Coordinates of N, CA and C in Angstrom, one line a residue:
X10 N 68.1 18.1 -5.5 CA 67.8 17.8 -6.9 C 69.1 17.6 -7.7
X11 N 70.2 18.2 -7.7 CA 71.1 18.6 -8.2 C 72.2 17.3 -8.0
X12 N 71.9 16.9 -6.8 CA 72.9 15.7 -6.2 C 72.4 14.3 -6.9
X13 N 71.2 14.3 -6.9 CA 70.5 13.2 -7.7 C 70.6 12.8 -9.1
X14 N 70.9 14.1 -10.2 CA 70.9 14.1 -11.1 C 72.0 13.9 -11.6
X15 N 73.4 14.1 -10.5 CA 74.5 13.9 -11.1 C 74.3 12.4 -10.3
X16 N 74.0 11.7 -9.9 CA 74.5 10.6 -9.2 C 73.5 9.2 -9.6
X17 N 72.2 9.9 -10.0 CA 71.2 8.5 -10.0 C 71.3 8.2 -11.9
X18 N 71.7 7.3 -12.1 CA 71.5 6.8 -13.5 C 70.1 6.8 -14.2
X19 N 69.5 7.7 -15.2 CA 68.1 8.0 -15.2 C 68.4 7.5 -16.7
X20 N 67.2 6.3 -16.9 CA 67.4 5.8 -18.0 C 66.8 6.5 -19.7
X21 N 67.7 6.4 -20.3 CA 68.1 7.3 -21.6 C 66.6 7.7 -22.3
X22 N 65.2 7.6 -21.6 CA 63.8 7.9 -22.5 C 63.7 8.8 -21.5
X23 N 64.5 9.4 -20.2 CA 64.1 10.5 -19.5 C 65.0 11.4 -19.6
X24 N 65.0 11.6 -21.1 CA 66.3 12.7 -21.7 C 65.7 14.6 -21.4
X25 N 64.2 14.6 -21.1 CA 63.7 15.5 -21.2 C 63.9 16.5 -19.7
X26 N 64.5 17.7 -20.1 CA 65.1 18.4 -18.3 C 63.8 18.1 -17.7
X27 N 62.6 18.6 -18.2 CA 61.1 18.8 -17.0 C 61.1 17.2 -16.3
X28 N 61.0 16.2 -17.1 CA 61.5 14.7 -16.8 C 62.3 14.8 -15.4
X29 N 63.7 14.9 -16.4 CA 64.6 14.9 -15.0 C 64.7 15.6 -13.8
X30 N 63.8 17.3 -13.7 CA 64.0 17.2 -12.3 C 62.8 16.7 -11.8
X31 N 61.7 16.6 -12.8 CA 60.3 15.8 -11.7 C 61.1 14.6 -11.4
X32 N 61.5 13.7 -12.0 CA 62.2 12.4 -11.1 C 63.0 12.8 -10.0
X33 N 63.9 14.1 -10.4 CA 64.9 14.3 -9.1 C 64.2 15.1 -8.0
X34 N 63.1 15.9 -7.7 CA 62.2 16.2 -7.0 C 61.8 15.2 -6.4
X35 N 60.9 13.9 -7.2 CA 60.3 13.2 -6.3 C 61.5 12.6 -5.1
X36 N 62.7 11.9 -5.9 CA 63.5 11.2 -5.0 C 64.2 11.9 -3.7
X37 N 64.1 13.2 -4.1 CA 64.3 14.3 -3.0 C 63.1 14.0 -1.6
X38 N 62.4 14.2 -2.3 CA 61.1 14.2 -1.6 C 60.8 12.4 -0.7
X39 N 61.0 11.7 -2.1 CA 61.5 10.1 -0.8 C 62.5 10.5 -0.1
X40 N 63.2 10.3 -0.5 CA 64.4 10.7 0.6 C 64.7 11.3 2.1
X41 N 63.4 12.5 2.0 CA 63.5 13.3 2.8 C 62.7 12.3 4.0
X42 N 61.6 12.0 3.3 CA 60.2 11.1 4.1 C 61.2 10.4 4.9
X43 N 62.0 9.2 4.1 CA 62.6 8.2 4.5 C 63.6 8.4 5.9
X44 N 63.9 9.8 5.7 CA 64.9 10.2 7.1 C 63.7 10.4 7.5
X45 N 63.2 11.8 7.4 CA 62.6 12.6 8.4 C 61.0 12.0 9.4
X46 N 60.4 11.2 8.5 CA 59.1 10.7 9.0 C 58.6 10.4 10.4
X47 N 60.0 9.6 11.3 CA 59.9 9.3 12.3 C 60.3 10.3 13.4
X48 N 61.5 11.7 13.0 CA 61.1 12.7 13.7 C 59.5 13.4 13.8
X49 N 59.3 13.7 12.3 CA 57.9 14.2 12.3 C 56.7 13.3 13.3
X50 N 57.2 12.2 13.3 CA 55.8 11.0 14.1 C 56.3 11.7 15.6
X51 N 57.7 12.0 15.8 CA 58.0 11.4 17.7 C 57.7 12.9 17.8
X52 N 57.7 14.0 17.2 CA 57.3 15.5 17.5 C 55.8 15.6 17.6
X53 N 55.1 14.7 16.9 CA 53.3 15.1 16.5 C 53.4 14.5 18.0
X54 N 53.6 13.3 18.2 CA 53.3 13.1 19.8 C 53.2 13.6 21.0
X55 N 54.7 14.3 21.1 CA 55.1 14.6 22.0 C 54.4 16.3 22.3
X56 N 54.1 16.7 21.2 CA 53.2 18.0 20.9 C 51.8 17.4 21.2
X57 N 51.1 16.1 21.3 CA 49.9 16.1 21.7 C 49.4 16.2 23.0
X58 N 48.5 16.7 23.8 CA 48.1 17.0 25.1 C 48.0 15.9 25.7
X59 N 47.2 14.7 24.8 CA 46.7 13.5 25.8 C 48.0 13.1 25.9
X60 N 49.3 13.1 25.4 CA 50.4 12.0 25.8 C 51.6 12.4 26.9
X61 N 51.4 14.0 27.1 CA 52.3 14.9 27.9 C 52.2 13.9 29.0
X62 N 51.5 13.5 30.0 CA 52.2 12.5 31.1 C 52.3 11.0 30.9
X63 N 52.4 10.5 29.4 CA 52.7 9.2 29.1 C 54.2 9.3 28.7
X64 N 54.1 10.6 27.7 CA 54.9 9.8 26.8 C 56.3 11.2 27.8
X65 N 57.4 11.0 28.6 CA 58.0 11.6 29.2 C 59.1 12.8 28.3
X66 N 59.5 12.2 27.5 CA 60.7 12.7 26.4 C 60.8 11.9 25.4
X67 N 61.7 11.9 24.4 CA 62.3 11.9 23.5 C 62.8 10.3 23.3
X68 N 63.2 9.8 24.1 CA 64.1 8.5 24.5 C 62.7 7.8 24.9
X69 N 62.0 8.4 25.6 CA 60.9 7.4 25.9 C 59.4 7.3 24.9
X70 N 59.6 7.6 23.7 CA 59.2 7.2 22.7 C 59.6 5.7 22.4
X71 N 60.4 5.1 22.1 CA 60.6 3.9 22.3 C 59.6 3.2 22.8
X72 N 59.6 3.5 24.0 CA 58.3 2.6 24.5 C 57.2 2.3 23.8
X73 N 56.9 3.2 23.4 CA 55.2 3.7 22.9 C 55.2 2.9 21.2
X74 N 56.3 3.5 20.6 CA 56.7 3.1 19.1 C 57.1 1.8 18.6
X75 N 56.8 1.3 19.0 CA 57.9 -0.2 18.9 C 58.0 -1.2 18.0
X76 N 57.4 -0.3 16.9 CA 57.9 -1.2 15.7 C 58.0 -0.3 14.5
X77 N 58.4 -0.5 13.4 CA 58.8 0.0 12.5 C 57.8 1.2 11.8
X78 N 56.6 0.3 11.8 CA 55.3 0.8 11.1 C 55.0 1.8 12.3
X79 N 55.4 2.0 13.2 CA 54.3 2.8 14.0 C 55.5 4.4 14.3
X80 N 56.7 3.9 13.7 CA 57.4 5.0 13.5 C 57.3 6.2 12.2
X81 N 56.7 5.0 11.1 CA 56.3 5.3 9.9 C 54.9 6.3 9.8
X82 N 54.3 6.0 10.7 CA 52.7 6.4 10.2 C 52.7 7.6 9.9
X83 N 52.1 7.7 9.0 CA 51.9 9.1 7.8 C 52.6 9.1 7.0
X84 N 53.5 7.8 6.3 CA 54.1 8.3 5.4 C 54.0 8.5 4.2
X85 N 52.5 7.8 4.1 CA 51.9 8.3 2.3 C 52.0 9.6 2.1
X86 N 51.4 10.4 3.4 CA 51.1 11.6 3.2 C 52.5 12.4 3.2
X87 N 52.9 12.4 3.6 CA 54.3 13.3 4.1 C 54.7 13.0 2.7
X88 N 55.0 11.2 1.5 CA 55.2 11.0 0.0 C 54.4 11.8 -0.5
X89 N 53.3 12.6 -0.4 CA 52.3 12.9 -1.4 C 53.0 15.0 -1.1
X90 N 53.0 14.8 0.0 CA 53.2 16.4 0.5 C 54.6 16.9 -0.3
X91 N 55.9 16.2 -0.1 CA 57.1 16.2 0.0 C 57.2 16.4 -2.0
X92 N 56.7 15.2 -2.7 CA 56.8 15.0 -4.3 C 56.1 16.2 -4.4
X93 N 55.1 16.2 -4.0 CA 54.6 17.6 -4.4 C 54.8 19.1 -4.6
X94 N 55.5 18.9 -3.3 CA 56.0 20.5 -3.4 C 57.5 20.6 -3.9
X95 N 58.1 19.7 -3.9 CA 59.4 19.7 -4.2 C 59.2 19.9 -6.3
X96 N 58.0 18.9 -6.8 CA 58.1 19.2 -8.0 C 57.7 20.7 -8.3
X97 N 56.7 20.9 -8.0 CA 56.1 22.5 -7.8 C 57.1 23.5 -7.9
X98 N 58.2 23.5 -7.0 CA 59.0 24.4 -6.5 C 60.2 24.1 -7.4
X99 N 60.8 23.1 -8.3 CA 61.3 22.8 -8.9 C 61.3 23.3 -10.5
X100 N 60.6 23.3 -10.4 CA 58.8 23.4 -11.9 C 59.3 25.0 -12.1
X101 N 58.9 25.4 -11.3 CA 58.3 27.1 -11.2 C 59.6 27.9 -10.6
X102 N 60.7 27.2 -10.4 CA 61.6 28.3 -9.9 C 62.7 29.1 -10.5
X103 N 62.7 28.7 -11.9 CA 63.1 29.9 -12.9 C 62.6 30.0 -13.8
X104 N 60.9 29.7 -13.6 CA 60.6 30.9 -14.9 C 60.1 31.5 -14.1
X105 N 59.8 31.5 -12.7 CA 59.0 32.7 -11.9 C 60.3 34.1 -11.4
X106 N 61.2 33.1 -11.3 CA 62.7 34.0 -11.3 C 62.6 34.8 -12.5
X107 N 62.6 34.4 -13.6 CA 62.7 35.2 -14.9 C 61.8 35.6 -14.9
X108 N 61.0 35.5 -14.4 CA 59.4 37.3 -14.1 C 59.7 38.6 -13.5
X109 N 60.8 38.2 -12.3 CA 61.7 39.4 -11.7 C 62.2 40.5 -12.8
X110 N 62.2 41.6 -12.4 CA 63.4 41.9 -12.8 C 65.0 41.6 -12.8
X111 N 65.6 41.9 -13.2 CA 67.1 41.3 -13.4 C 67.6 42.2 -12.1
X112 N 68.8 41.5 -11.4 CA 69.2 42.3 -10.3 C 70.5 42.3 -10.9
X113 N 71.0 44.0 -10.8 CA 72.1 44.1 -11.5 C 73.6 43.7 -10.4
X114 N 73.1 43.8 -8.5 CA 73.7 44.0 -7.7 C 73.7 43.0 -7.2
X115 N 74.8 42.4 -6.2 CA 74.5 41.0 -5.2 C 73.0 40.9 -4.3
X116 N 73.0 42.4 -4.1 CA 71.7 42.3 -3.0 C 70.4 42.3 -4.0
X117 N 70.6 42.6 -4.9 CA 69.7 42.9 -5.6 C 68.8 41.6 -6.1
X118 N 70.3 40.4 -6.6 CA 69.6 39.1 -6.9 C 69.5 38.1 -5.4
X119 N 70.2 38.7 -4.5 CA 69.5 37.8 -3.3 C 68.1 38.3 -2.8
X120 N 67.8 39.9 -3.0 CA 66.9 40.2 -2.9 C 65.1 39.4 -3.8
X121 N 65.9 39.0 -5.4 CA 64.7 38.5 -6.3 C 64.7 36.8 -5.7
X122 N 66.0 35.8 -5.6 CA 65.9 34.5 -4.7 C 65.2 34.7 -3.7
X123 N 65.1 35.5 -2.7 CA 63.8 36.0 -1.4 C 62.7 35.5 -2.0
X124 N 62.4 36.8 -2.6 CA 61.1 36.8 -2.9 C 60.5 35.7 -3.9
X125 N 61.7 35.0 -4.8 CA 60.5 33.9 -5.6 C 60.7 33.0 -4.5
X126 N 61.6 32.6 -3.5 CA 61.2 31.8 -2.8 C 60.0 31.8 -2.1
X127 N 60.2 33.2 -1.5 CA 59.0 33.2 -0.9 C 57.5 32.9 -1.3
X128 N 57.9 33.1 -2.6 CA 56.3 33.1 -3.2 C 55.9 31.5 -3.4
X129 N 57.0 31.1 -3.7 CA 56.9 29.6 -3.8 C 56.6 28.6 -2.7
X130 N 57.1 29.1 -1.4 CA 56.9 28.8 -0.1 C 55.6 28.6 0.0
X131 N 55.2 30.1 0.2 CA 53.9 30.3 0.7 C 52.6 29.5 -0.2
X132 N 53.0 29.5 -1.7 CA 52.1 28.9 -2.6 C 52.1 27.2 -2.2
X133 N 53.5 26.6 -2.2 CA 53.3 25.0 -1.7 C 52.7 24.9 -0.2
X134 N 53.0 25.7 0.4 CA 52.6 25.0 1.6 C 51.4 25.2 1.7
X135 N 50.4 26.7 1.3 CA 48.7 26.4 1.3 C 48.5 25.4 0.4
X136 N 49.0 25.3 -0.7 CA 48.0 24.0 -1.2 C 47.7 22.7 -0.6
X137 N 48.8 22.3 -0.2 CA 49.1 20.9 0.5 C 48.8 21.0 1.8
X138 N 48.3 22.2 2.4 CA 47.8 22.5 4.3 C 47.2 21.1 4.8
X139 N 46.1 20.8 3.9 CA 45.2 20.0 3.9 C 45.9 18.5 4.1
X140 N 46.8 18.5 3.4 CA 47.4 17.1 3.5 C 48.3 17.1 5.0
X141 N 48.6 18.2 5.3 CA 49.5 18.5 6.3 C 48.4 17.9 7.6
X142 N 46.9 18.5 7.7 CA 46.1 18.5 8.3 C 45.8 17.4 8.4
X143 N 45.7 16.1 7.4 CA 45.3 14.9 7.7 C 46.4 14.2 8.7
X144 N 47.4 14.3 7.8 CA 48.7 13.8 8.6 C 49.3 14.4 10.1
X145 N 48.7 15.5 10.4 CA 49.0 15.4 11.7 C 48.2 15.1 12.8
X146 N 46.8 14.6 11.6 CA 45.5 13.8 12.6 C 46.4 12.7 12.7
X147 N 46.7 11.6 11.7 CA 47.3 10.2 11.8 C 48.3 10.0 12.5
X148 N 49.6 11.1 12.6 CA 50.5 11.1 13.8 C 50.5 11.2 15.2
X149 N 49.2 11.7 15.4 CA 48.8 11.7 16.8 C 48.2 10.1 17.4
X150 N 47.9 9.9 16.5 CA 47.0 8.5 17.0 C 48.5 7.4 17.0
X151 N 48.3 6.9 18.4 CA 49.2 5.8 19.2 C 48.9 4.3 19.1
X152 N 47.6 4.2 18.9 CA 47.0 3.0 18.9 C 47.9 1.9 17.8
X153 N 47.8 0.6 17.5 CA 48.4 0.0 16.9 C 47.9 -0.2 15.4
X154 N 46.8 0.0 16.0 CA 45.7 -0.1 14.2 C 46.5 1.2 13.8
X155 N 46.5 1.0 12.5 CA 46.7 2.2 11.4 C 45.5 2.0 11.1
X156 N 44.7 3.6 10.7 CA 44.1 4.1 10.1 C 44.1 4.1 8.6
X157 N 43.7 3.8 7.9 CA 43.9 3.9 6.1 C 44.0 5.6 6.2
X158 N 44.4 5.7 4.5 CA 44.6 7.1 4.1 C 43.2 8.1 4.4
X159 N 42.5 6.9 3.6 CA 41.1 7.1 3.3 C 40.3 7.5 4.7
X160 N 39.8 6.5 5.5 CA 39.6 7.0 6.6 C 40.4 7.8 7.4
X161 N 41.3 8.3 7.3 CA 41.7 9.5 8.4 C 41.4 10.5 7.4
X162 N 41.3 11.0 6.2 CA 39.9 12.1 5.9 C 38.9 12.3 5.8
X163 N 38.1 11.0 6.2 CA 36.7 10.6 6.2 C 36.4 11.5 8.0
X164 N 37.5 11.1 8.9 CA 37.1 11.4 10.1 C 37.7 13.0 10.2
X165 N 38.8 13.2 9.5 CA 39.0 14.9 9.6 C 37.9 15.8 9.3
X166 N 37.3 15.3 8.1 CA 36.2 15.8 7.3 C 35.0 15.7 8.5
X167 N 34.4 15.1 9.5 CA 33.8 14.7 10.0 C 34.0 15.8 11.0
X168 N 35.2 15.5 11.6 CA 35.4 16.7 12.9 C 35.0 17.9 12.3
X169 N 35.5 18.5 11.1 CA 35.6 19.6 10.6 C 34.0 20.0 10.3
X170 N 33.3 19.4 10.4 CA 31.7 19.2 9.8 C 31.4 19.2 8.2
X171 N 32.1 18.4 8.0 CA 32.2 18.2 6.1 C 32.6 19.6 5.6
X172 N 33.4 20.6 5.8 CA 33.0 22.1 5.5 C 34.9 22.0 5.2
X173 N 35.2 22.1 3.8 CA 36.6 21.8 3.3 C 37.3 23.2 3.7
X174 N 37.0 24.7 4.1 CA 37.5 25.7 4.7 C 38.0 25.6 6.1
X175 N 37.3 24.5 7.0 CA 37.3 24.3 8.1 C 38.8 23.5 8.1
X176 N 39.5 22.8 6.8 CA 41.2 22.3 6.6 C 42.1 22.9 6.9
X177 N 42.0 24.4 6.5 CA 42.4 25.4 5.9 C 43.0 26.4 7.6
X178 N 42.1 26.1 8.8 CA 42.3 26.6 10.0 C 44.1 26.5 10.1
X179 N 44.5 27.8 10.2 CA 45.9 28.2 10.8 C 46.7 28.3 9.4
X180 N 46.1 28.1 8.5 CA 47.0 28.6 7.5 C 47.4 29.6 7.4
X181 N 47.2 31.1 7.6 CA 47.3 32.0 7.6 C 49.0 31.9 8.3
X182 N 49.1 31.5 9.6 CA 50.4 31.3 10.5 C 51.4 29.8 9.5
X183 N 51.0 29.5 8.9 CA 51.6 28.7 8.4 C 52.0 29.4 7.1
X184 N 52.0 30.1 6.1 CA 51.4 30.9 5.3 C 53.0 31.7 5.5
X185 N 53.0 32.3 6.7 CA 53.6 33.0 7.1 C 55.4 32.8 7.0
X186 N 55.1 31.6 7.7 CA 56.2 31.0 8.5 C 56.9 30.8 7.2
X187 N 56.2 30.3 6.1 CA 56.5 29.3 5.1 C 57.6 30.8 3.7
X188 N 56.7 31.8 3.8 CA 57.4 32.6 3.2 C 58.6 33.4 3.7
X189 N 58.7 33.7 4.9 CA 60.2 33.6 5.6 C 61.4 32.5 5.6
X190 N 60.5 31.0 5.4 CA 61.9 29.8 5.6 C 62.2 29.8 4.4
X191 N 61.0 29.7 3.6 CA 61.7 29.5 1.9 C 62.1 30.7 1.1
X192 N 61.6 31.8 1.6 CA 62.4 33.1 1.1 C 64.3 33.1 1.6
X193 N 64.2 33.0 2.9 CA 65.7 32.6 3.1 C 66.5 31.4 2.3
X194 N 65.3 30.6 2.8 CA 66.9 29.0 1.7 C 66.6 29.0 0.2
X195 N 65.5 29.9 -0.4 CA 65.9 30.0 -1.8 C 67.1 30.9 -1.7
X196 N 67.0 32.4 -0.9 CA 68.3 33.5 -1.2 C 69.6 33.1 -1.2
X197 N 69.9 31.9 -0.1 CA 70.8 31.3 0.5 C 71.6 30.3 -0.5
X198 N 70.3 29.5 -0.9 CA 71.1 28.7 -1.9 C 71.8 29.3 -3.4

């Protein structure tokens, strides 16, 4: 966020801070997509059952991927997940700080960065589970057709028996994970 705002020229009617970090959030959040998408695509694969004796390693992705767009797939979602939580988390991470108590000691305010991370962790990543859920239906699929946004929750929804709790499966462990990583790299940073 911080790198963006000193570096991206944000024109003079987005004088407002809430403005400037939602812009610097979202471009974080492109940014991120724009590297990370096509690890996230060559991991959803290589994590799927049906491809364990196609697809051999890492390097032999290539094969399979072989064009731009099929490295990309999911990237709406991953843009919708990514702006999302980065504004969220951006939004809410010092006035929910300033709900703490004040830490008078070093451990004390790495102790309160912990925990609003964590709360913030845990709160972005259930919301957006769902989006996470579609997108690692569309990652898995190899085929050359892209699936629209639209149809791959038409068919998640489907598997799941139209029942929007049935999204929601493993969040609990996700939940988890989420308030440990972001309790650390809030304290951290």
């Amino acid at each position: 966020k911080q790198w963006y705002q000193r570096r991206v020229r944000v024109p003079s009617r987005v004088s407002n801070p809430t403005q400037r970090t939602v812009l610097a959030a979202c471009l974080t959040g492109v940014s991120e997509a724009a590297l990370g998408t096509p690890f996230e695509r060559g991991q959803s694969l290589l994590l799927t059952p049906a491809f364990h004796g196609k697809i051999k390693n890492t390097l032999d992705l290539r094969h399979h991927l072989t064009s731009v767009s099929l490295w990309y797939r999911g990237l709406s979602l991953i843009l919708i997940r990514n702006c999302t939580t980065n504004c969220l988390f951006f939004l809410l991470r010092s006035p929910l700080r300033d709900l703490l108590p004040a830490g008078s000691t070093k451990q004390a305010r790495f102790l309160n960065d912990f925990i609003c991370g964590a709360m913030l962790g845990g709160l972005n990543s259930s919301l957006i589970y769902p989006v996470n859920v579609v997108k690692s239906y569309q990652q898995k699929q190899i085929s050359r057709q892209d699936q629209s946004l639209l149809s791959s929750c038409k068919t998640v929804l489907r598997e799941r028996d139209y029942k929007l709790h049935k999204l929601y499966y493993g969040v609990q462990l996700n939940f988890t994970r989420a308030l440990i990583t972001w309790g650390i790299i809030n304290a951290t940073y």
